[in-house]
Coordinates of C-alpha atoms in Angstrom, one line a residue:
M1 CA 48.6 107.0 182.2
V2 CA 45.5 109.1 181.0
T3 CA 48.2 111.5 179.3
E4 CA 49.7 108.5 177.5
A5 CA 46.2 107.3 176.2
Y6 CA 45.7 110.8 174.8
H7 CA 49.1 111.0 173.4
N8 CA 49.0 107.7 171.6
F9 CA 45.5 108.4 170.2
D10 CA 46.5 112.0 168.8
Q11 CA 49.8 110.6 167.5
R12 CA 48.0 107.6 165.8
I13 CA 45.3 109.6 164.3
E14 CA 47.7 111.9 162.9
E15 CA 49.8 109.4 161.3
D16 CA 47.0 107.5 159.9
R17 CA 45.3 110.5 158.7
I18 CA 48.2 111.4 156.6
K19 CA 48.5 107.8 155.2
S20 CA 44.8 107.4 154.2
S21 CA 41.4 109.4 154.0
K22 CA 39.6 106.2 154.9
P23 CA 38.1 105.7 158.5
I24 CA 40.8 105.1 160.9
P25 CA 40.3 101.8 162.9
F26 CA 40.4 102.5 166.7
D27 CA 39.5 100.2 169.8
F28 CA 37.6 102.4 172.2
K29 CA 37.4 99.6 174.8
K30 CA 40.9 99.4 175.2
A31 CA 41.6 103.2 175.0
S32 CA 38.9 103.5 177.7
E33 CA 40.2 100.9 180.0
R34 CA 43.5 103.0 180.5
L35 CA 41.5 106.1 181.3
L36 CA 39.4 103.8 184.0
K37 CA 42.6 102.6 185.7
N38 CA 42.3 105.0 188.6
E39 CA 38.6 105.7 188.2
S40 CA 37.2 105.0 191.7
N41 CA 33.4 104.7 190.5
K42 CA 33.9 102.0 187.8
E43 CA 30.5 100.5 189.1
N44 CA 28.7 103.5 187.7
R45 CA 28.7 101.7 184.5
F46 CA 26.4 99.1 185.6
I47 CA 23.6 101.8 185.6
H48 CA 23.5 101.2 181.9
Y49 CA 21.7 97.8 182.5
I50 CA 18.7 98.7 184.7
H51 CA 16.5 97.6 181.6
Y52 CA 17.0 96.0 178.6
Y53 CA 16.9 98.2 175.3
P54 CA 17.9 97.0 172.0
G55 CA 20.8 98.4 169.8
R56 CA 22.4 100.5 172.7
I57 CA 25.5 102.7 171.6
Y58 CA 28.8 101.2 172.9
P59 CA 29.4 103.0 176.3
Y60 CA 33.2 103.3 175.6
I61 CA 32.8 105.4 172.8
P62 CA 31.3 108.4 174.6
L63 CA 33.3 107.6 177.5
Y64 CA 36.4 108.2 175.5
I65 CA 35.6 110.8 173.2
L66 CA 34.1 113.1 176.1
S67 CA 37.4 112.7 177.9
L68 CA 39.5 114.1 175.0
P69 CA 41.5 117.4 175.8
D70 CA 40.3 118.5 172.3
F71 CA 36.9 119.2 173.9
A72 CA 38.1 120.4 177.4
D73 CA 37.1 124.1 176.7
L74 CA 33.7 122.9 175.5
D75 CA 32.2 122.7 179.1
G76 CA 28.7 123.6 178.0
Y77 CA 25.7 121.2 177.2
V78 CA 25.9 117.9 175.4
L79 CA 22.9 117.2 173.4
D80 CA 21.8 113.6 172.2
P81 CA 18.8 113.9 169.8
F82 CA 18.4 110.2 169.5
A83 CA 18.9 109.4 173.3
G84 CA 17.6 105.9 173.3
S85 CA 18.0 104.5 176.8
G86 CA 20.3 107.5 177.9
T87 CA 24.0 106.1 177.3
I88 CA 25.3 109.4 176.2
L89 CA 23.4 111.2 178.7
L90 CA 24.8 108.9 181.5
E91 CA 28.3 109.1 180.1
S92 CA 28.3 112.9 180.1
I93 CA 27.5 113.4 183.7
I94 CA 29.8 110.4 185.0
N95 CA 32.7 111.3 182.9
P96 CA 36.0 110.5 184.8
V97 CA 37.5 113.6 183.1
F98 CA 35.0 116.3 182.3
K99 CA 31.6 116.1 183.6
R100 CA 28.9 118.0 181.5
N101 CA 25.3 118.6 181.7
A102 CA 23.4 116.8 179.1
L103 CA 20.0 116.9 177.3
G104 CA 18.4 114.2 175.4
I105 CA 15.6 113.8 172.7
E106 CA 13.8 110.4 172.2
I107 CA 10.8 109.4 170.7
N108 CA 10.4 106.1 172.5
P109 CA 8.6 106.8 175.8
I110 CA 10.2 103.4 177.5
A111 CA 13.6 104.8 176.5
R112 CA 12.7 108.3 178.0
L113 CA 11.6 106.6 181.2
I114 CA 14.8 104.5 181.4
S115 CA 17.2 107.5 180.5
K116 CA 15.5 109.7 183.3
V117 CA 15.8 107.0 185.9
K118 CA 19.3 106.2 185.1
T119 CA 20.6 109.8 185.3
T120 CA 18.5 110.8 188.3
V121 CA 19.8 110.8 191.9
I122 CA 17.5 109.3 194.2
D123 CA 17.5 108.4 197.9
A124 CA 18.1 104.8 197.8
T125 CA 17.8 104.2 201.6
E126 CA 13.9 105.1 200.8
I127 CA 13.4 102.1 198.7
D128 CA 13.1 99.5 201.4
R129 CA 10.4 101.5 203.1
L130 CA 8.6 102.0 199.7
M131 CA 8.6 98.4 199.0
E132 CA 7.1 97.7 202.4
G133 CA 4.0 100.3 201.5
L134 CA 3.7 98.7 197.8
L135 CA 3.5 95.0 199.1
A136 CA 0.7 96.2 201.4
L137 CA -1.2 97.6 198.5
Y138 CA -0.2 94.5 196.2
S139 CA -1.5 92.3 198.8
R140 CA -5.1 93.9 198.8
K141 CA -8.1 92.0 197.4
E142 CA -9.0 94.8 195.0
D143 CA -10.8 94.9 191.7
T144 CA -7.8 96.0 189.4
S145 CA -9.4 95.0 186.1
E146 CA -9.0 98.9 185.0
Y147 CA -5.3 98.4 185.1
V148 CA -5.4 95.4 182.6
P149 CA -4.2 97.0 179.1
K150 CA -6.7 96.8 176.4
F151 CA -4.9 95.7 173.2
D152 CA -5.3 93.0 170.7
N153 CA -4.1 89.3 171.5
L154 CA -3.5 90.3 175.3
N155 CA -4.1 86.5 176.2
F156 CA -2.0 85.5 173.4
W157 CA 1.0 87.1 175.0
F158 CA 0.1 86.6 178.7
S159 CA -1.4 83.9 180.9
F160 CA -4.5 84.5 182.9
H161 CA -2.1 84.5 186.2
A162 CA 0.4 86.8 184.6
I163 CA -2.5 89.3 183.5
E164 CA -3.9 89.2 187.0
K165 CA -0.5 89.7 189.0
L166 CA 0.8 92.4 186.6
S167 CA -2.5 94.6 187.0
K168 CA -2.3 94.1 190.7
L169 CA 1.3 95.6 190.8
K170 CA 0.4 98.2 188.3
Y171 CA -2.4 99.2 190.6
A172 CA 0.0 99.1 193.8
I173 CA 2.6 101.4 192.1
D174 CA 0.0 103.8 190.7
N175 CA -1.6 104.2 194.3
L176 CA 1.7 104.7 196.1
E177 CA 1.9 108.2 197.4
E178 CA 5.4 109.0 196.8
S179 CA 7.7 111.4 194.8
E180 CA 7.7 111.0 190.7
D181 CA 11.4 110.2 190.8
L182 CA 10.9 107.3 193.3
K183 CA 7.7 106.1 191.2
D184 CA 9.6 106.2 187.9
F185 CA 12.4 104.1 189.3
L186 CA 9.5 101.5 190.3
W187 CA 8.0 101.9 186.9
V188 CA 11.2 101.0 185.2
C189 CA 11.5 98.0 187.5
F190 CA 7.9 97.1 186.6
S191 CA 8.4 97.6 182.8
S192 CA 11.9 95.4 183.1
I193 CA 9.7 92.1 184.1
V194 CA 6.9 92.4 181.8
R195 CA 8.8 90.3 178.9
K196 CA 10.0 87.9 181.8
V197 CA 6.4 87.1 182.4
S198 CA 5.2 86.7 179.0
K199 CA 4.9 83.9 176.4
A200 CA 7.4 85.9 174.0
D201 CA 10.8 84.1 173.1
P202 CA 13.2 85.9 175.2
Y203 CA 16.0 85.4 172.6
I204 CA 14.3 87.5 170.1
P205 CA 13.9 91.4 170.5
P206 CA 10.5 92.1 168.9
P207 CA 8.1 90.0 170.5
V208 CA 7.6 86.5 168.9
L209 CA 5.6 83.7 170.6
L210 CA 8.1 81.1 172.0
K211 CA 8.3 77.8 170.0
L212 CA 10.2 75.4 171.9
V213 CA 10.7 73.3 168.9
K214 CA 13.0 75.6 167.3
Y215 CA 15.5 74.7 170.2
K216 CA 15.1 71.0 170.2
N217 CA 18.7 70.9 168.7
N218 CA 20.2 73.0 171.8
P219 CA 19.4 71.0 174.9
H220 CA 20.9 73.7 177.3
K221 CA 18.5 76.3 175.7
Y222 CA 15.6 73.9 175.3
Q223 CA 15.6 73.0 179.0
K224 CA 16.0 76.7 179.9
L225 CA 13.2 77.9 177.7
R226 CA 10.9 75.1 178.8
D227 CA 11.2 76.2 182.4
F228 CA 10.6 79.8 181.1
S229 CA 7.4 78.6 179.2
K230 CA 6.2 76.6 182.3
H231 CA 6.8 79.7 184.6
A232 CA 4.9 82.0 182.2
E233 CA 1.8 80.3 183.0
N234 CA 1.8 81.2 186.6
P235 CA 4.7 83.5 187.1
D236 CA 6.0 84.9 190.6
V237 CA 5.5 88.4 189.5
W238 CA 6.2 90.0 192.9
N239 CA 9.5 87.9 193.5
L240 CA 10.7 88.9 190.0
F241 CA 9.8 92.6 190.6
E242 CA 11.3 92.4 194.0
T243 CA 14.5 91.2 192.5
A244 CA 14.6 93.8 189.9
V245 CA 14.3 96.6 192.6
K246 CA 17.2 95.1 194.6
N247 CA 19.5 94.8 191.7
N248 CA 18.6 98.3 190.3
K249 CA 18.9 99.8 193.8
V250 CA 22.6 98.9 194.0
K251 CA 23.1 100.2 190.5
I252 CA 21.4 103.6 190.8
E253 CA 22.6 104.4 194.4
N254 CA 26.0 105.0 192.9
L255 CA 24.9 108.3 191.3
A256 CA 24.5 109.8 194.8
R257 CA 28.4 109.2 195.3
I258 CA 29.3 111.7 192.6
G259 CA 29.4 115.1 194.3
E260 CA 28.5 117.2 191.1
L261 CA 25.2 115.0 190.8
R262 CA 24.2 114.9 194.4
D263 CA 24.8 118.8 194.8
D264 CA 22.6 119.3 191.4
K265 CA 25.7 121.1 189.8
I266 CA 25.5 118.7 186.9
K267 CA 22.5 117.0 185.4
A268 CA 20.8 115.3 182.7
E269 CA 17.4 115.8 181.1
V270 CA 15.2 114.3 178.5
I271 CA 13.4 117.5 177.1
W272 CA 11.6 116.4 173.7
D273 CA 10.5 113.7 171.6
D274 CA 11.4 114.9 168.0
A275 CA 14.9 115.7 166.7
R276 CA 13.5 117.2 163.4
D277 CA 12.1 120.0 165.5
I278 CA 13.9 120.6 168.5
K279 CA 12.1 122.1 171.5
S280 CA 12.1 122.0 175.2
G281 CA 9.2 120.5 177.2
H282 CA 9.1 118.8 180.7
L283 CA 9.3 115.0 181.4
I284 CA 6.5 113.8 183.5
E285 CA 5.6 110.2 184.8
Y286 CA 5.9 107.0 182.7
G287 CA 8.1 108.8 180.3
R288 CA 5.4 111.1 178.9
I289 CA 6.3 114.9 177.9
D290 CA 4.4 117.8 179.0
K291 CA 4.1 120.1 176.0
I292 CA 2.1 122.6 177.4
H293 CA 4.7 125.1 178.0
T294 CA 7.5 124.7 175.4
E295 CA 10.0 126.7 173.9
K296 CA 12.6 126.7 171.0
L297 CA 16.1 125.4 172.1
P298 CA 18.4 128.3 171.8
P299 CA 22.1 127.8 170.3
N300 CA 23.7 126.9 173.6
I301 CA 25.0 123.6 172.9
D302 CA 28.8 122.8 172.8
I303 CA 28.6 119.1 171.7
V304 CA 25.9 117.1 169.9
F305 CA 26.7 113.5 170.4
T306 CA 24.2 110.8 169.0
S307 CA 23.8 107.5 167.3
P308 CA 21.1 108.1 164.7
P309 CA 18.7 105.2 163.8
Y310 CA 20.1 103.0 161.1
L311 CA 18.9 103.2 157.5
T312 CA 17.3 99.8 157.8
A313 CA 15.9 100.7 161.3
Q314 CA 15.7 98.7 164.3
K315 CA 12.1 98.4 165.1
Y316 CA 12.3 100.0 168.6
I317 CA 8.6 100.6 169.1
R318 CA 7.6 97.1 168.1
T319 CA 10.4 95.8 170.3
N320 CA 8.9 97.6 173.4
K321 CA 5.1 97.0 172.5
L322 CA 4.3 94.8 175.5
E323 CA 6.1 97.2 177.9
L324 CA 4.4 100.2 176.3
Y325 CA 0.9 98.7 176.5
W326 CA 1.3 97.9 180.2
L327 CA 2.6 101.3 180.9
G328 CA -0.8 102.7 179.5
Y329 CA 0.0 103.4 175.9
T330 CA -2.8 102.2 173.4
K331 CA -2.5 100.7 169.9
D332 CA -3.0 104.0 168.2
D333 CA -0.2 105.5 170.3
L334 CA 2.2 102.9 169.2
I335 CA 1.0 103.2 165.4
E336 CA 1.7 107.0 165.8
L337 CA 5.1 106.4 167.4
E338 CA 6.1 103.9 164.8
R339 CA 4.9 106.4 161.9
N340 CA 6.9 109.3 163.3
S341 CA 10.1 107.1 163.9
I342 CA 12.9 107.8 161.4
G343 CA 13.4 104.7 159.3
S344 CA 9.7 103.7 159.7
E345 CA 8.2 101.3 157.2
R346 CA 4.9 103.0 157.8
I347 CA 5.1 105.1 154.8
S348 CA 2.8 105.9 151.9
A349 CA 3.5 104.3 148.5
K350 CA 2.1 107.5 146.8
S351 CA 4.9 109.7 148.4
E352 CA 6.9 111.6 145.9
I353 CA 10.7 111.8 145.8
S354 CA 13.0 114.6 144.4
S355 CA 16.6 115.5 144.4
F356 CA 18.7 116.4 147.6
G357 CA 21.3 118.0 145.5
I358 CA 23.7 115.5 147.2
N359 CA 25.2 113.2 144.6
S360 CA 25.9 110.1 146.9
I361 CA 22.6 110.3 148.5
D362 CA 20.6 111.1 145.2
S363 CA 22.4 108.0 143.6
L364 CA 21.4 105.7 146.2
V365 CA 17.7 106.9 146.5
T366 CA 17.6 106.5 142.5
Y367 CA 18.9 102.9 142.6
A368 CA 16.6 102.0 145.4
F369 CA 13.6 103.5 143.7
S370 CA 14.5 101.7 140.4
K371 CA 14.7 98.2 142.3
N372 CA 11.6 98.6 144.4
K373 CA 9.4 101.8 144.6
L374 CA 8.5 101.5 148.2
R375 CA 11.9 100.8 149.3
G376 CA 13.2 103.8 147.4
I377 CA 10.7 105.9 149.0
M378 CA 11.8 104.6 152.5
V379 CA 15.4 105.4 151.7
Y380 CA 14.4 108.8 150.6
K381 CA 12.2 109.6 153.6
Y382 CA 15.3 108.3 155.6
F383 CA 17.6 111.1 154.3
E384 CA 15.0 113.6 154.2
N385 CA 14.6 113.4 157.9
M386 CA 18.1 113.1 158.8
I387 CA 18.9 116.0 156.7
K388 CA 16.4 117.8 158.9
V389 CA 18.0 116.5 162.0
L390 CA 21.5 117.8 161.0
D391 CA 20.1 121.0 160.1
E392 CA 18.5 121.4 163.6
M393 CA 21.6 120.1 165.1
G394 CA 23.5 123.1 163.4
G395 CA 20.9 125.6 164.6
V396 CA 21.4 124.7 168.4
L397 CA 25.1 124.3 168.3
N398 CA 27.4 127.3 169.6
K399 CA 29.8 128.6 167.3
N400 CA 32.6 126.1 166.5
G401 CA 30.7 123.5 168.3
Y402 CA 31.2 119.7 167.4
A403 CA 28.6 117.2 166.2
I404 CA 29.6 113.4 166.7
L405 CA 27.6 110.7 164.9
V406 CA 28.0 107.0 165.6
V407 CA 26.8 105.2 162.5
G408 CA 26.5 101.8 161.0
N409 CA 26.6 100.9 157.4
N410 CA 23.9 98.9 155.7
T411 CA 23.1 96.9 152.5
V412 CA 20.2 98.3 150.5
L413 CA 18.6 95.8 147.9
G414 CA 22.0 94.3 147.3
K415 CA 23.9 97.5 147.0
K416 CA 26.4 98.5 149.8
A417 CA 25.6 101.8 151.3
D418 CA 28.4 103.5 153.4
T419 CA 25.9 105.3 155.7
Y420 CA 28.7 107.2 157.3
K421 CA 29.9 108.8 154.2
L422 CA 26.2 109.7 153.1
L423 CA 25.5 111.3 156.3
T424 CA 29.0 113.2 156.2
D425 CA 28.1 114.5 152.7
A426 CA 24.8 115.8 154.1
A427 CA 26.6 117.6 157.1
I428 CA 29.1 119.1 154.8
N429 CA 26.3 120.4 152.5
L430 CA 24.8 122.1 155.8
N431 CA 28.0 123.7 156.6
F432 CA 29.8 121.3 158.8
S433 CA 33.5 120.2 158.2
E434 CA 34.5 116.7 158.9
V435 CA 37.4 116.5 161.5
V436 CA 38.1 112.7 161.5
T437 CA 36.3 109.4 161.2
L438 CA 37.0 106.4 163.3
K439 CA 36.0 102.9 163.0
D440 CA 35.2 100.5 165.9
E441 CA 34.1 96.9 165.6
I442 CA 30.9 96.1 167.0
R443 CA 31.2 93.7 170.0
T444 CA 27.6 93.3 171.1
R445 CA 24.7 92.0 169.2
S446 CA 21.7 93.5 171.4
M447 CA 20.5 95.1 168.0
M448 CA 19.3 93.1 165.3
T449 CA 22.2 93.6 163.0
S450 CA 21.1 91.2 160.4
R451 CA 17.6 92.1 159.9
N452 CA 16.6 90.5 156.7
S453 CA 18.2 89.6 153.5
T454 CA 18.3 93.3 152.2
G455 CA 19.5 95.0 155.3
G456 CA 22.9 93.3 155.7
L457 CA 25.0 92.4 158.8
I458 CA 26.2 95.6 160.6
K459 CA 29.8 94.6 161.5
N460 CA 31.3 98.0 162.5
E461 CA 30.5 101.4 164.0
Y462 CA 31.8 104.7 162.3
I463 CA 32.3 107.5 164.6
I464 CA 32.3 110.7 162.5
I465 CA 33.6 113.9 164.3
L466 CA 32.5 117.2 162.8
K467 CA 32.7 120.6 163.4
K468 CA 30.2 123.4 162.9
E469 CA 31.6 126.2 160.6
V470 CA 31.0 129.9 161.5

């Protein structure tokens, strides 16, 4: 029973909080399964998988927390300042108990595109007709050289046949006269097959050339990758694309069955790209943001719910670089995106550091700086940016609104960094109060949880619930 699930949650949280001030272990999947027992649209959660994206937040966390009676009176907007591929946005609008409007901010254009498509109701019955027109365009004998991306080592990553067929498909989608929403659906399907027709190792998130010799000791994987490598030389691009469209059509058509979404009473939008300076723009084709008419977001958010970048950040832009190139982004665009990403390694060694006035953070920065100057600057820049984000979050939250952060800990140059504590300290310094911190074991390894010898293995996610003090 739903009420029983909540009662058990409240009772256990209260008991554990009395016993200890440490994060309280909580199994969100188990708790969410009780909530979903009578849910008629369980298949809605398959929408999360219309396109691969590294390091997605575990869907059961927002599913459960946004269902809590504690937040029942907060029926205003949910804001996700690091929306990624839209997990929290989707869970806000399909929640089985309380559906809420949601806004997202995300720097990665691929993620913005995925978020838009997975939260937008489209007429799925139009897709078959769409594909007929698309095939006619794809089959034309046109010069599609202008649709070939211009970037270094294009032929290193793609065979001649893959380049020829991808450019033909890009030409076909671009010249299809359809609504922006339907075309964005096709762009997501297009992007989802780019890595599948490349020479990149499918088991490594950031693109790395596949080397079969690495898999000699694993016969099953070796055979699978040998076939993959062979097909990459002359891939069946149209068949892969058509399969992606069929699979995603089944997933996305479920949204239209939710009355509130179909009637446009509830919706999710991606509005901006920088969580350090929150504004409202307009998302256009390819995941781009129209910034011609922008305005500051007023303080009308009830819940900020997000999973910030890790202190040793996943290389999201680099991971998606092949898809971004094929969607028309340039090398300079990617460098700029990486430079502006929080946790970026593209920093100047001449940058200066100073005190934040927060002992726990200052101590970690000083330690890192003493061991490795550049690494120390990276740690400093991370917290400098995250403090700006937390300040912006406080600025857009309604009085007594909540901020919920899903955070993983790290190791910095051999020293354990309890990132959840550090960000909590920063939030308290900005007039938030800590309500409770929960801990859930990471069950999926879609992110690079062990990036290098200094990053450490991320085993748990910490869910920090903060309240804005009046």
